[in-house]
Amino acid sequence: MIKSIGINKIQISVFISGRGTNLKNLIKFSKRKNSLININIVISSKKNAYGIKYAKDNDIKVKIVNFSKHNDVMSLLKLLKQNNIKLICLAGFLKILSKKFINKFNGKIINIHPSLLPKYKGLNTHRRALEKKEKYSGCTVHYVNERLDDGKIILQKKIKIYKNDSIKTLQNRVLKEEYRLYPKSINKILSNY
Ligand code: GRF
């Protein structure tokens, strides 16, 4: 059987730094019948990120990039262009991309964040939301600019915080929503491609 490499699909790259469960979920989404996307290459800012396993298990190319090295980032830009990447999805990616990088992919880089942005940018969102005794939390998919967890919102999902929620229970419920929201957001923006 000839293996489909999805050449007629929109080529995307997923950037990760860690666990990679959103990557795993996006791979599953990309393999659905009638999917518009092909995950062409996974970029990791860490060589031992657990999520690399999901790419390898699915025969997706992986490249480790040191984002502190200008030359490495310039080579990455080249690589993404060579692979015809039309959308970059950040998923648990812990680096801030430079303005120059973002400009090269203007309006084509998106991120998922586990809070109702603009609230709780940065790390430890669930702990901070619980400490503030928020009634609601959720997740947001947004376009990326050179500021942390900033940029125009594409979609957001709100969920209730329960009185007995711990960081773990809240995180798990938000993650479940992330797995729905990211594919939905990709479909939404691709309808304008
Ligand atoms: C997710 O909660 C995502 O919203 C945030 O970092 C976490 C990454 O989880 N940006 P994973 O690596 O996809 O499992």
PDB file of C-alpha atoms and ligand atoms in Angstrom:
ATOM      1  CA  MET A   1       0.000   0.000   0.000  1.00  0.00           C
ATOM      2  CA  ILE A   2       1.306   3.473  -0.844  1.00  0.00           C
ATOM      3  CA  LYS A   3       1.487   5.560   2.296  1.00  0.00           C
ATOM      4  CA  SER A   4      -0.291   8.893   2.027  1.00  0.00           C
ATOM      5  CA  ILE A   5       2.019  11.765   2.918  1.00  0.00           C
ATOM      6  CA  GLY A   6      -0.775  14.279   2.769  1.00  0.00           C
ATOM      7  CA  ILE A   7       0.751  16.407   0.012  1.00  0.00           C
ATOM      8  CA  ASN A   8      -2.591  17.951  -0.867  1.00  0.00           C
ATOM      9  CA  LYS A   9      -3.216  18.986   2.703  1.00  0.00           C
ATOM     10  CA  ILE A  10      -2.178  22.111   4.544  1.00  0.00           C
ATOM     11  CA  GLN A  11       1.238  21.451   5.999  1.00  0.00           C
ATOM     12  CA  ILE A  12       1.555  22.363   9.640  1.00  0.00           C
ATOM     13  CA  SER A  13       4.284  22.277  12.228  1.00  0.00           C
ATOM     14  CA  VAL A  14       3.694  21.772  15.943  1.00  0.00           C
ATOM     15  CA  PHE A  15       6.189  23.304  18.397  1.00  0.00           C
ATOM     16  CA  ILE A  16       6.543  21.630  21.789  1.00  0.00           C
ATOM     17  CA  SER A  17       8.763  21.704  24.863  1.00  0.00           C
ATOM     18  CA  GLY A  18       7.387  18.954  27.086  1.00  0.00           C
ATOM     19  CA  ARG A  19       4.649  16.402  27.683  1.00  0.00           C
ATOM     20  CA  GLY A  20       3.044  16.784  24.258  1.00  0.00           C
ATOM     21  CA  THR A  21      -0.516  15.613  24.908  1.00  0.00           C
ATOM     22  CA  ASN A  22      -1.927  18.390  22.714  1.00  0.00           C
ATOM     23  CA  LEU A  23       0.466  17.247  19.997  1.00  0.00           C
ATOM     24  CA  LYS A  24      -0.817  13.684  20.432  1.00  0.00           C
ATOM     25  CA  ASN A  25      -4.359  14.967  20.097  1.00  0.00           C
ATOM     26  CA  LEU A  26      -3.538  17.067  17.009  1.00  0.00           C
ATOM     27  CA  ILE A  27      -1.916  14.039  15.368  1.00  0.00           C
ATOM     28  CA  LYS A  28      -5.138  12.118  15.956  1.00  0.00           C
ATOM     29  CA  PHE A  29      -7.125  15.033  14.535  1.00  0.00           C
ATOM     30  CA  SER A  30      -4.884  15.212  11.449  1.00  0.00           C
ATOM     31  CA  LYS A  31      -5.520  11.527  10.761  1.00  0.00           C
ATOM     32  CA  ARG A  32      -9.288  11.859  10.692  1.00  0.00           C
ATOM     33  CA  LYS A  33     -11.018  11.189   7.418  1.00  0.00           C
ATOM     34  CA  ASN A  34     -11.359  14.460   5.461  1.00  0.00           C
ATOM     35  CA  SER A  35      -8.813  16.228   7.661  1.00  0.00           C
ATOM     36  CA  LEU A  36      -7.417  19.350   6.016  1.00  0.00           C
ATOM     37  CA  ILE A  37      -4.039  19.200   7.694  1.00  0.00           C
ATOM     38  CA  ASN A  38      -0.887  17.158   7.692  1.00  0.00           C
ATOM     39  CA  ILE A  39       1.523  17.456  10.605  1.00  0.00           C
ATOM     40  CA  ASN A  40       4.669  17.688   8.578  1.00  0.00           C
ATOM     41  CA  ILE A  41       7.282  18.363  11.256  1.00  0.00           C
ATOM     42  CA  VAL A  42       7.458  18.672  15.026  1.00  0.00           C
ATOM     43  CA  ILE A  43       9.875  21.168  16.516  1.00  0.00           C
ATOM     44  CA  SER A  44      11.016  20.708  20.093  1.00  0.00           C
ATOM     45  CA  SER A  45      12.926  23.256  22.132  1.00  0.00           C
ATOM     46  CA  LYS A  46      14.080  20.422  24.416  1.00  0.00           C
ATOM     47  CA  LYS A  47      15.884  17.298  23.303  1.00  0.00           C
ATOM     48  CA  ASN A  48      14.234  15.101  25.935  1.00  0.00           C
ATOM     49  CA  ALA A  49      10.669  16.424  25.641  1.00  0.00           C
ATOM     50  CA  TYR A  50       8.326  13.481  26.237  1.00  0.00           C
ATOM     51  CA  GLY A  51       6.065  14.560  23.369  1.00  0.00           C
ATOM     52  CA  ILE A  52       8.759  13.720  20.793  1.00  0.00           C
ATOM     53  CA  LYS A  53       7.658  10.113  21.266  1.00  0.00           C
ATOM     54  CA  TYR A  54       4.231  10.842  19.743  1.00  0.00           C
ATOM     55  CA  ALA A  55       5.854  12.296  16.620  1.00  0.00           C
ATOM     56  CA  LYS A  56       8.243   9.355  16.281  1.00  0.00           C
ATOM     57  CA  ASP A  57       5.488   6.779  16.830  1.00  0.00           C
ATOM     58  CA  ASN A  58       3.644   8.388  13.921  1.00  0.00           C
ATOM     59  CA  ASP A  59       6.647   8.760  11.591  1.00  0.00           C
ATOM     60  CA  ILE A  60       6.570  12.536  11.793  1.00  0.00           C
ATOM     61  CA  LYS A  61       9.890  14.354  11.349  1.00  0.00           C
ATOM     62  CA  VAL A  62      11.313  15.900  14.519  1.00  0.00           C
ATOM     63  CA  LYS A  63      13.839  18.680  14.836  1.00  0.00           C
ATOM     64  CA  ILE A  64      15.357  19.879  18.102  1.00  0.00           C
ATOM     65  CA  VAL A  65      16.069  23.590  17.973  1.00  0.00           C
ATOM     66  CA  ASN A  66      18.060  25.750  20.352  1.00  0.00           C
ATOM     67  CA  PHE A  67      15.957  28.902  20.271  1.00  0.00           C
ATOM     68  CA  SER A  68      18.680  30.896  22.034  1.00  0.00           C
ATOM     69  CA  LYS A  69      20.948  30.510  18.992  1.00  0.00           C
ATOM     70  CA  HIS A  70      20.178  32.967  16.220  1.00  0.00           C
ATOM     71  CA  ASN A  71      21.677  30.712  13.527  1.00  0.00           C
ATOM     72  CA  ASP A  72      19.564  27.745  14.623  1.00  0.00           C
ATOM     73  CA  VAL A  73      16.424  29.844  14.436  1.00  0.00           C
ATOM     74  CA  MET A  74      17.386  31.103  10.965  1.00  0.00           C
ATOM     75  CA  SER A  75      17.960  27.498   9.808  1.00  0.00           C
ATOM     76  CA  LEU A  76      14.589  26.580  11.270  1.00  0.00           C
ATOM     77  CA  LEU A  77      12.891  29.306   9.246  1.00  0.00           C
ATOM     78  CA  LYS A  78      14.497  27.880   6.127  1.00  0.00           C
ATOM     79  CA  LEU A  79      13.419  24.357   7.027  1.00  0.00           C
ATOM     80  CA  LEU A  80       9.820  25.434   7.596  1.00  0.00           C
ATOM     81  CA  LYS A  81       9.719  27.223   4.239  1.00  0.00           C
ATOM     82  CA  GLN A  82      11.289  24.218   2.496  1.00  0.00           C
ATOM     83  CA  ASN A  83       8.575  22.017   3.950  1.00  0.00           C
ATOM     84  CA  ASN A  84       5.873  24.423   2.802  1.00  0.00           C
ATOM     85  CA  ILE A  85       4.608  24.995   6.350  1.00  0.00           C
ATOM     86  CA  LYS A  86       1.524  27.209   6.308  1.00  0.00           C
ATOM     87  CA  LEU A  87       0.578  27.094   9.988  1.00  0.00           C
ATOM     88  CA  ILE A  88       2.562  26.746  13.203  1.00  0.00           C
ATOM     89  CA  CYS A  89       0.752  25.451  16.280  1.00  0.00           C
ATOM     90  CA  LEU A  90       2.455  26.026  19.623  1.00  0.00           C
ATOM     91  CA  ALA A  91       1.458  23.350  22.123  1.00  0.00           C
ATOM     92  CA  GLY A  92       3.152  23.555  25.488  1.00  0.00           C
ATOM     93  CA  PHE A  93       6.001  25.443  23.818  1.00  0.00           C
ATOM     94  CA  LEU A  94       7.944  27.331  26.471  1.00  0.00           C
ATOM     95  CA  LYS A  95       9.937  29.816  24.399  1.00  0.00           C
ATOM     96  CA  ILE A  96       8.981  33.265  23.218  1.00  0.00           C
ATOM     97  CA  LEU A  97       9.432  33.637  19.471  1.00  0.00           C
ATOM     98  CA  SER A  98      11.259  36.712  18.202  1.00  0.00           C
ATOM     99  CA  LYS A  99       9.472  39.472  16.331  1.00  0.00           C
ATOM    100  CA  LYS A 100      11.503  38.621  13.253  1.00  0.00           C
ATOM    101  CA  PHE A 101      10.364  34.993  13.370  1.00  0.00           C
ATOM    102  CA  ILE A 102       6.742  35.970  13.919  1.00  0.00           C
ATOM    103  CA  ASN A 103       6.840  38.454  11.034  1.00  0.00           C
ATOM    104  CA  LYS A 104       8.030  35.721   8.684  1.00  0.00           C
ATOM    105  CA  PHE A 105       4.897  33.739   9.550  1.00  0.00           C
ATOM    106  CA  ASN A 106       2.616  36.690   9.893  1.00  0.00           C
ATOM    107  CA  GLY A 107      -0.789  35.618  11.229  1.00  0.00           C
ATOM    108  CA  LYS A 108       0.127  31.956  10.845  1.00  0.00           C
ATOM    109  CA  ILE A 109       1.291  31.087  14.367  1.00  0.00           C
ATOM    110  CA  ILE A 110      -1.226  30.095  17.014  1.00  0.00           C
ATOM    111  CA  ASN A 111      -0.999  28.968  20.634  1.00  0.00           C
ATOM    112  CA  ILE A 112      -3.164  27.258  23.218  1.00  0.00           C
ATOM    113  CA  HIS A 113      -3.192  28.528  26.787  1.00  0.00           C
ATOM    114  CA  PRO A 114      -4.938  27.027  29.822  1.00  0.00           C
ATOM    115  CA  SER A 115      -6.785  30.113  31.062  1.00  0.00           C
ATOM    116  CA  LEU A 116      -9.415  32.578  30.008  1.00  0.00           C
ATOM    117  CA  LEU A 117      -7.021  35.085  28.465  1.00  0.00           C
ATOM    118  CA  PRO A 118      -6.269  37.900  29.044  1.00  0.00           C
ATOM    119  CA  LYS A 119      -6.392  36.514  32.583  1.00  0.00           C
ATOM    120  CA  TYR A 120      -3.486  34.445  33.892  1.00  0.00           C
ATOM    121  CA  LYS A 121      -0.873  34.715  31.218  1.00  0.00           C
ATOM    122  CA  GLY A 122       2.288  32.691  31.863  1.00  0.00           C
ATOM    123  CA  LEU A 123       2.785  29.595  33.997  1.00  0.00           C
ATOM    124  CA  ASN A 124       0.871  28.065  36.946  1.00  0.00           C
ATOM    125  CA  THR A 125      -2.470  29.283  35.647  1.00  0.00           C
ATOM    126  CA  HIS A 126      -4.568  26.745  37.574  1.00  0.00           C
ATOM    127  CA  ARG A 127      -2.859  27.408  40.903  1.00  0.00           C
ATOM    128  CA  ARG A 128      -3.307  31.161  40.457  1.00  0.00           C
ATOM    129  CA  ALA A 129      -6.969  30.847  39.420  1.00  0.00           C
ATOM    130  CA  LEU A 130      -7.703  28.680  42.480  1.00  0.00           C
ATOM    131  CA  GLU A 131      -5.839  31.060  44.818  1.00  0.00           C
ATOM    132  CA  LYS A 132      -7.920  33.955  43.486  1.00  0.00           C
ATOM    133  CA  LYS A 133     -11.056  31.909  44.111  1.00  0.00           C
ATOM    134  CA  GLU A 134     -12.186  32.348  40.518  1.00  0.00           C
ATOM    135  CA  LYS A 135     -15.551  30.824  39.649  1.00  0.00           C
ATOM    136  CA  TYR A 136     -14.549  30.018  36.085  1.00  0.00           C
ATOM    137  CA  SER A 137     -11.497  28.939  34.188  1.00  0.00           C
ATOM    138  CA  GLY A 138     -10.966  27.537  30.716  1.00  0.00           C
ATOM    139  CA  CYS A 139      -8.665  27.655  27.753  1.00  0.00           C
ATOM    140  CA  THR A 140      -7.925  29.962  24.857  1.00  0.00           C
ATOM    141  CA  VAL A 141      -6.485  29.570  21.371  1.00  0.00           C
ATOM    142  CA  HIS A 142      -4.977  32.785  20.076  1.00  0.00           C
ATOM    143  CA  TYR A 143      -2.678  34.197  17.411  1.00  0.00           C
ATOM    144  CA  VAL A 144       0.889  34.667  18.596  1.00  0.00           C
ATOM    145  CA  ASN A 145       2.666  37.992  18.794  1.00  0.00           C
ATOM    146  CA  GLU A 146       5.967  38.841  20.449  1.00  0.00           C
ATOM    147  CA  ARG A 147       4.372  39.213  23.880  1.00  0.00           C
ATOM    148  CA  LEU A 148       3.688  36.242  26.152  1.00  0.00           C
ATOM    149  CA  ASP A 149       0.199  34.686  25.729  1.00  0.00           C
ATOM    150  CA  ASP A 150      -1.022  37.772  23.929  1.00  0.00           C
ATOM    151  CA  GLY A 151      -2.511  38.231  20.458  1.00  0.00           C
ATOM    152  CA  LYS A 152      -5.986  38.073  18.994  1.00  0.00           C
ATOM    153  CA  ILE A 153      -8.225  35.377  20.430  1.00  0.00           C
ATOM    154  CA  ILE A 154      -9.510  32.743  17.989  1.00  0.00           C
ATOM    155  CA  LEU A 155     -11.682  30.668  20.340  1.00  0.00           C
ATOM    156  CA  GLN A 156     -12.134  30.329  24.063  1.00  0.00           C
ATOM    157  CA  LYS A 157     -13.900  27.728  26.205  1.00  0.00           C
ATOM    158  CA  LYS A 158     -15.117  28.552  29.701  1.00  0.00           C
ATOM    159  CA  ILE A 159     -15.634  25.928  32.407  1.00  0.00           C
ATOM    160  CA  LYS A 160     -16.819  26.150  35.985  1.00  0.00           C
ATOM    161  CA  ILE A 161     -14.397  25.792  38.869  1.00  0.00           C
ATOM    162  CA  TYR A 162     -15.833  23.550  41.597  1.00  0.00           C
ATOM    163  CA  LYS A 163     -15.364  24.244  45.315  1.00  0.00           C
ATOM    164  CA  ASN A 164     -13.423  21.016  45.787  1.00  0.00           C
ATOM    165  CA  ASP A 165     -11.216  21.424  42.715  1.00  0.00           C
ATOM    166  CA  SER A 166      -7.482  20.867  43.140  1.00  0.00           C
ATOM    167  CA  ILE A 167      -4.846  22.005  40.649  1.00  0.00           C
ATOM    168  CA  LYS A 168      -4.867  18.467  39.257  1.00  0.00           C
ATOM    169  CA  THR A 169      -8.639  18.092  38.820  1.00  0.00           C
ATOM    170  CA  LEU A 170      -8.954  21.537  37.296  1.00  0.00           C
ATOM    171  CA  GLN A 171      -6.000  20.940  34.997  1.00  0.00           C
ATOM    172  CA  ASN A 172      -7.483  17.646  33.799  1.00  0.00           C
ATOM    173  CA  ARG A 173     -10.861  19.191  33.033  1.00  0.00           C
ATOM    174  CA  VAL A 174      -9.281  22.118  31.214  1.00  0.00           C
ATOM    175  CA  LEU A 175      -7.028  19.757  29.235  1.00  0.00           C
ATOM    176  CA  LYS A 176     -10.054  17.803  28.011  1.00  0.00           C
ATOM    177  CA  GLU A 177     -11.436  21.087  26.686  1.00  0.00           C
ATOM    178  CA  GLU A 178      -8.084  21.950  25.120  1.00  0.00           C
ATOM    179  CA  TYR A 179      -8.264  18.741  23.084  1.00  0.00           C
ATOM    180  CA  ARG A 180     -11.583  19.945  21.625  1.00  0.00           C
ATOM    181  CA  LEU A 181     -10.733  23.620  21.292  1.00  0.00           C
ATOM    182  CA  TYR A 182      -7.440  23.338  19.400  1.00  0.00           C
ATOM    183  CA  PRO A 183      -8.825  21.281  16.473  1.00  0.00           C
ATOM    184  CA  LYS A 184     -11.925  23.478  16.379  1.00  0.00           C
ATOM    185  CA  SER A 185      -9.763  26.617  16.214  1.00  0.00           C
ATOM    186  CA  ILE A 186      -7.618  25.157  13.446  1.00  0.00           C
ATOM    187  CA  ASN A 187     -10.720  24.373  11.404  1.00  0.00           C
ATOM    188  CA  LYS A 188     -11.977  27.884  12.034  1.00  0.00           C
ATOM    189  CA  ILE A 189      -8.863  29.609  10.759  1.00  0.00           C
ATOM    190  CA  LEU A 190      -8.365  27.218   7.866  1.00  0.00           C
ATOM    191  CA  SER A 191     -11.733  28.168   6.488  1.00  0.00           C
ATOM    192  CA  ASN A 192     -10.081  31.525   5.648  1.00  0.00           C
ATOM    193  CA  TYR A 193      -7.023  29.977   3.938  1.00  0.00           C
TER     194      TYR A 193
HETATM  195  C1  GRF B   1      -1.308  22.854  28.022  1.00  0.00           C
HETATM  196  O1  GRF B   1      -2.100  23.091  29.147  1.00  0.00           O
HETATM  197  C2  GRF B   1      -1.267  24.059  27.125  1.00  0.00           C
HETATM  198  O2  GRF B   1      -2.454  24.797  27.131  1.00  0.00           O
HETATM  199  C3  GRF B   1      -0.163  24.886  27.741  1.00  0.00           C
HETATM  200  O3  GRF B   1       0.793  23.967  28.169  1.00  0.00           O
HETATM  201  C4  GRF B   1       0.155  22.697  28.394  1.00  0.00           C
HETATM  202  C5  GRF B   1       0.868  21.738  27.508  1.00  0.00           C
HETATM  203  O4  GRF B   1       0.456  20.421  27.695  1.00  0.00           O
HETATM  204  N1  GRF B   1       0.334  25.877  26.814  1.00  0.00           N
HETATM  205  P1  GRF B   1       0.903  19.302  26.684  1.00  0.00           P
HETATM  206  O5  GRF B   1       2.426  19.406  26.538  1.00  0.00           O
HETATM  207  O6  GRF B   1       0.222  19.534  25.380  1.00  0.00           O
HETATM  208  O7  GRF B   1       0.506  17.998  27.315  1.00  0.00           O
END
